[in-house]
Coordinates of C-alpha atoms and ligand atoms in Angstrom, one line a residue:
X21 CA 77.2 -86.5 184.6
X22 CA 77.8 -90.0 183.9
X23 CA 78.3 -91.1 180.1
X24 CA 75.0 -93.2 180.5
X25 CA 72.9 -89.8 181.3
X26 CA 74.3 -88.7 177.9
X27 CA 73.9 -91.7 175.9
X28 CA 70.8 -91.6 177.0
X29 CA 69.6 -87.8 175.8
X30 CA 71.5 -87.9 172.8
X31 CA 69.3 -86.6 170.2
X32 CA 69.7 -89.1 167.7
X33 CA 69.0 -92.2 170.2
X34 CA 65.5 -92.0 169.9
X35 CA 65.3 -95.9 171.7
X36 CA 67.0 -94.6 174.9
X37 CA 65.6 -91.4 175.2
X38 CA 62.0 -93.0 175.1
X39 CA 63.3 -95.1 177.9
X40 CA 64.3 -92.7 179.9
X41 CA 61.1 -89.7 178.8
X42 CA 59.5 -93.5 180.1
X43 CA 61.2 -93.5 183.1
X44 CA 60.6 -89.8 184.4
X45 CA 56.8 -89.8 183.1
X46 CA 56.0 -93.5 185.3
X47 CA 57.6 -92.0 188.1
X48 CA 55.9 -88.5 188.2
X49 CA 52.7 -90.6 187.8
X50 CA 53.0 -92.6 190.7
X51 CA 53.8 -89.8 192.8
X52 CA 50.8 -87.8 191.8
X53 CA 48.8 -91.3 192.3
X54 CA 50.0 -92.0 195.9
X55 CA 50.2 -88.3 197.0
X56 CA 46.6 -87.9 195.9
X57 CA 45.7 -91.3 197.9
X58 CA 44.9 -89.2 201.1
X59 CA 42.2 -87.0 199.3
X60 CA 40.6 -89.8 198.2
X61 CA 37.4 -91.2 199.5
X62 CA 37.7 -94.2 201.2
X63 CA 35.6 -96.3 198.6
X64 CA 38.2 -95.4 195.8
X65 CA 41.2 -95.1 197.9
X66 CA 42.3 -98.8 196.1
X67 CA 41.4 -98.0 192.8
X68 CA 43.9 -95.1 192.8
X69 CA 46.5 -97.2 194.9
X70 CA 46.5 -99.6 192.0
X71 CA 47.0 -96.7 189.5
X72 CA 49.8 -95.8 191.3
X73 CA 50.9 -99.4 191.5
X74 CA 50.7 -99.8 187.3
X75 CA 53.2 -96.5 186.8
X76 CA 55.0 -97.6 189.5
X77 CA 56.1 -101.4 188.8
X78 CA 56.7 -99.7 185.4
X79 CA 58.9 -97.2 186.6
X80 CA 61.0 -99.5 188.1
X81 CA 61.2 -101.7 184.9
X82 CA 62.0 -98.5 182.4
X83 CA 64.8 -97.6 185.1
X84 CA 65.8 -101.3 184.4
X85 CA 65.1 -101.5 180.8
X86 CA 66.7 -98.1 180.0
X87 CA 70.4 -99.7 181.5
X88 CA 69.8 -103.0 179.5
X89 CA 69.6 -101.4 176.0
X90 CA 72.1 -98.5 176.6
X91 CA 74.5 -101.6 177.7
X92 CA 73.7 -103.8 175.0
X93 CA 71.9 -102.4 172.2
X94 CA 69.0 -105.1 172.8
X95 CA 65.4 -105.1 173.2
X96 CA 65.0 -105.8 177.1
X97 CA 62.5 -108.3 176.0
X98 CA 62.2 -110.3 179.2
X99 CA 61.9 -107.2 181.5
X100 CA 59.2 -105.8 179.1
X101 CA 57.2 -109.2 179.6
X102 CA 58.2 -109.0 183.4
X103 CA 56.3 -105.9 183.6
X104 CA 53.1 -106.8 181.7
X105 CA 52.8 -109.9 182.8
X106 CA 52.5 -108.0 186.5
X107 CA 50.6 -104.7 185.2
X108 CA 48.2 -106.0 182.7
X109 CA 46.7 -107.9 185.4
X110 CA 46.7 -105.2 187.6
X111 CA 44.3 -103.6 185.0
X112 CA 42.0 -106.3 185.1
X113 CA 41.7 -105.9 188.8
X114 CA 40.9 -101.7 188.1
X115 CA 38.3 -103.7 186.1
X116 CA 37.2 -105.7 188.5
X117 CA 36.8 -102.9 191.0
X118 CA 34.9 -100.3 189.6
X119 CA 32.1 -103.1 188.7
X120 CA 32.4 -104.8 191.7
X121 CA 29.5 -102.9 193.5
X122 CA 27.0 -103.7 191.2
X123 CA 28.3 -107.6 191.2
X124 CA 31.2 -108.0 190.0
X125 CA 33.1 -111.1 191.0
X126 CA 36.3 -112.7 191.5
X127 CA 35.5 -115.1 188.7
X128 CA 35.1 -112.5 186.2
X129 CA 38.5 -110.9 187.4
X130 CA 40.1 -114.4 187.0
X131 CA 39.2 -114.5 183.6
X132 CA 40.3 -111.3 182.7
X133 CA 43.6 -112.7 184.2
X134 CA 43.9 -115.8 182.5
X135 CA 42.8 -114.0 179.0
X136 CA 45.6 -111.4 179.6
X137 CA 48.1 -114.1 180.7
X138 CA 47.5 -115.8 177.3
X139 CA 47.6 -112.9 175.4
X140 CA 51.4 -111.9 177.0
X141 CA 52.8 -115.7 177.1
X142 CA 51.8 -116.2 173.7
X143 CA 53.0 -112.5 172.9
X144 CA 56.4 -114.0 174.5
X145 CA 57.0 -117.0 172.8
X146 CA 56.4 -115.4 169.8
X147 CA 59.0 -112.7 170.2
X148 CA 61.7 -114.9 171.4
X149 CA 61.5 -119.0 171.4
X150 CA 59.7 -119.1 168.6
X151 CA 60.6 -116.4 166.1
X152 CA 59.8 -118.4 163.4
X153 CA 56.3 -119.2 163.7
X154 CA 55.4 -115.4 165.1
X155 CA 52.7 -115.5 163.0
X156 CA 50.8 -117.9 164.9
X157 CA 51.6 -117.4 168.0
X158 CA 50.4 -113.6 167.3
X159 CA 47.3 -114.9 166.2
X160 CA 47.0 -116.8 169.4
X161 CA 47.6 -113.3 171.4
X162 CA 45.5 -112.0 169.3
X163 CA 42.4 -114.1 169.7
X164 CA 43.0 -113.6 174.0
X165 CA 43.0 -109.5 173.4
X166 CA 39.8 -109.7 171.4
X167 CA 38.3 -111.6 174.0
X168 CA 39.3 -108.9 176.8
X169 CA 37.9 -106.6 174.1
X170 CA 34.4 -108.0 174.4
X171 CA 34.1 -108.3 178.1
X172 CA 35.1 -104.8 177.8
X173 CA 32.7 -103.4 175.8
X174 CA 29.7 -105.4 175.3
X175 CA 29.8 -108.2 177.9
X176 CA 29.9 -108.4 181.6
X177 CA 32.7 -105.8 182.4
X178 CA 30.2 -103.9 180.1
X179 CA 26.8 -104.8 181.4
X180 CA 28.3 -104.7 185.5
X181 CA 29.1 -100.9 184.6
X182 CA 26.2 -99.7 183.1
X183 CA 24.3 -101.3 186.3
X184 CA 26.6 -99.4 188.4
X185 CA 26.4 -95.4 187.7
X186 CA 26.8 -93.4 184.8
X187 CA 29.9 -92.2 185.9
X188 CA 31.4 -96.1 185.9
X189 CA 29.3 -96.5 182.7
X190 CA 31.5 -93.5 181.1
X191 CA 34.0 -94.3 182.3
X192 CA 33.8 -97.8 181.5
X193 CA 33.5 -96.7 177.8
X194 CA 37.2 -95.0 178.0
X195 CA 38.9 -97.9 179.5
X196 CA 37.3 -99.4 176.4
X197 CA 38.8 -97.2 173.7
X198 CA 42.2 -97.5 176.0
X199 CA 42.1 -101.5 175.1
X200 CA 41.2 -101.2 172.0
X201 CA 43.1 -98.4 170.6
X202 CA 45.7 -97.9 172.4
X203 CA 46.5 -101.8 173.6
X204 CA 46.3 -101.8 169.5
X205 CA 49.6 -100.0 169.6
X206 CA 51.2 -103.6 171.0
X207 CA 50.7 -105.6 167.9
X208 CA 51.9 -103.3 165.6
X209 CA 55.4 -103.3 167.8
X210 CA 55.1 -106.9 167.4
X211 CA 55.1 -106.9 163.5
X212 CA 57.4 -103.8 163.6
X213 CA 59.7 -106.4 165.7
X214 CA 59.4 -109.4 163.4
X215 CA 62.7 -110.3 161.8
X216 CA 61.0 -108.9 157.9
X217 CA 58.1 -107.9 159.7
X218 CA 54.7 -109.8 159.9
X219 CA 53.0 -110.6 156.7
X220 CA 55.8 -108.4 155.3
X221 CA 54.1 -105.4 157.2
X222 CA 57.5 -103.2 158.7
X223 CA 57.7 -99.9 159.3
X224 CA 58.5 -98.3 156.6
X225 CA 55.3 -99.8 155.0
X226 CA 52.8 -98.9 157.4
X227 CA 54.0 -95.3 157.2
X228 CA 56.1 -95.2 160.3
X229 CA 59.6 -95.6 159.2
X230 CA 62.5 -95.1 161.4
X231 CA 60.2 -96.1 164.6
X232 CA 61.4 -99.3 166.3
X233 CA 59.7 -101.9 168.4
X234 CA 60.9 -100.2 171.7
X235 CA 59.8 -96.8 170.6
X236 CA 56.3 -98.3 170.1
X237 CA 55.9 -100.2 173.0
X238 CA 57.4 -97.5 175.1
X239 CA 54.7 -95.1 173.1
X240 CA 51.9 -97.8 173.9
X241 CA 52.8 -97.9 177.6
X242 CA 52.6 -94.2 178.4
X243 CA 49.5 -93.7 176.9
X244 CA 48.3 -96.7 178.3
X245 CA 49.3 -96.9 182.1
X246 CA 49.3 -93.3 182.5
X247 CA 46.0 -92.5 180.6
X248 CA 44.4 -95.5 182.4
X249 CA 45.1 -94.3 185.6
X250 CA 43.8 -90.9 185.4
X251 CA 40.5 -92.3 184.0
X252 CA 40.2 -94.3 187.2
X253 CA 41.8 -91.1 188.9
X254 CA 38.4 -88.6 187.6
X255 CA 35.9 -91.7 188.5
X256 CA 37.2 -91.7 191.9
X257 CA 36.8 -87.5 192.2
X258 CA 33.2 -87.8 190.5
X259 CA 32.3 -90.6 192.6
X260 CA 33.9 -88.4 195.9
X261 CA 31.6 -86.1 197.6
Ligands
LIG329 C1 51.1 -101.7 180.4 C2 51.2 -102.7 179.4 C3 50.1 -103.1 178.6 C4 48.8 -102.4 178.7 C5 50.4 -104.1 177.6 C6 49.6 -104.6 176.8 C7 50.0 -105.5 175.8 C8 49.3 -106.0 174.8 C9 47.9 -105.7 174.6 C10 49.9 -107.0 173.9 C11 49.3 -107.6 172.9 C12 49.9 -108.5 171.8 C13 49.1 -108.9 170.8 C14 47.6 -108.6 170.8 C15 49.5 -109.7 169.7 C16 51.0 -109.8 169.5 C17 51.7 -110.0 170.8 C18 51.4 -108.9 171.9 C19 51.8 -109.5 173.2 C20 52.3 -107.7 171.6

């Protein structure tokens, strides 16, 4: 066993061991995502490919990300951005295609792009060349999540699923409480991460003490990627005859 697999399960490295728990559970995903591609109908068949996409991009990054920290004890925060900047987007296209039979178009994929682009670049700066004005640049984020937020829930991601079936509708209404709730976990890593934390908001204040930026973005992407692509996963089987 190589010092690395160790390092990795030792029971007091909580950082690594989420990395690799990360690792293992983005990989077992995909498989069940591609395996289950061939018992798909064909009119769902690329909503579930890009489930398995999501985990697996990830995968690949957590493999990454997992050698980075145990190596140097940082925060892989460029590989972290590397894989949202290419999975959050892939989202929006899940978005995109369960609404695109009722009319759905490319424009309103393109904007939930650009508003998630914002959302991570800002996120970005904020965490690295600009560590001193965090604040703003959160704020910034911020404002493009809520704005994902609304298409989601109450306008035309929203109104383009409740057209479609109630199965999309329902559905719909998951992916909702996924961006809101559980893409809420991401902030709070943010101000977990700031140097003094945001607002003078840390850890220990918000309850959570001894959790680290990398648990909680680890946390927020397997509960995120995962969960989002077994919603699409039980659409496509209630949509399947
Ligand atoms: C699979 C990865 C996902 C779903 C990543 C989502 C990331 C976010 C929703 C990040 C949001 C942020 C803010 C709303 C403000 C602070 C900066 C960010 C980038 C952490």
């Amino acid at each position: 066993m190589s010092p690395f697999f160790l390092e990795a399960v030792a029971a007091d490295n909580y950082v690594a061991f989420t990395f690799f728990i990360g690792t293992m559970a983005m990989m077992a995903a995909s498989v069940f995502f591609f395996l289950e591609l061939s018992n798909t109908d064909k009119a769902w068949r690329t909503s579930v490919l890009v489930s398995g996409l999501i985990t697996f991009i990830a995968a690949v990054h957590y493999y990454y990300m997992r050698g980075y920290n145990l190596e140097t004890g940082d925060s892989p925060t460029f590989f972290r951005y590397v894989d949202w900047l290419l999975t959050v987007p892939l989202m929006c296209v899940e978005f995109y295609l369960i609404t695109k039979k009722s009319g759905g178009t490319t424009g309103l994929l393109w904007k939930l792009i650009f508003a998630s682009v914002v959302m991570l670049v800002t996120g970005y700066f904020g965490e690295t060349i600009y560590r001193d004005q965090s604040v703003l640049w959160g704020v910034i984020s911020g404002a493009a999540y809520f704005y994902i937020v609304y298409l989601v829930w109450f306008g035309e991601v929203s109104k383009l699923a409740t057209a479609a079936s109630p199965a999309v509708a329902k559905a719909n209404k998951t992916l909702g409480w996924f961006v809101l709730v559980g893409w809420a976990i991401y902030p709070l890593g943010y101000i977990v991460g700031t140097p003094g934390g945001l607002f003078g908001v840390t850890a220990d204040a918000l309850g959570i003490g001894g959790l680290n930026m990398d648990i909680i973005y680890n946390i927020g992407d397997a509960v995120n990627k995962i969960g989002f692509g077994l919603v699409i996963y039980l659409l496509s089987r209630s949509e399947s005859k």
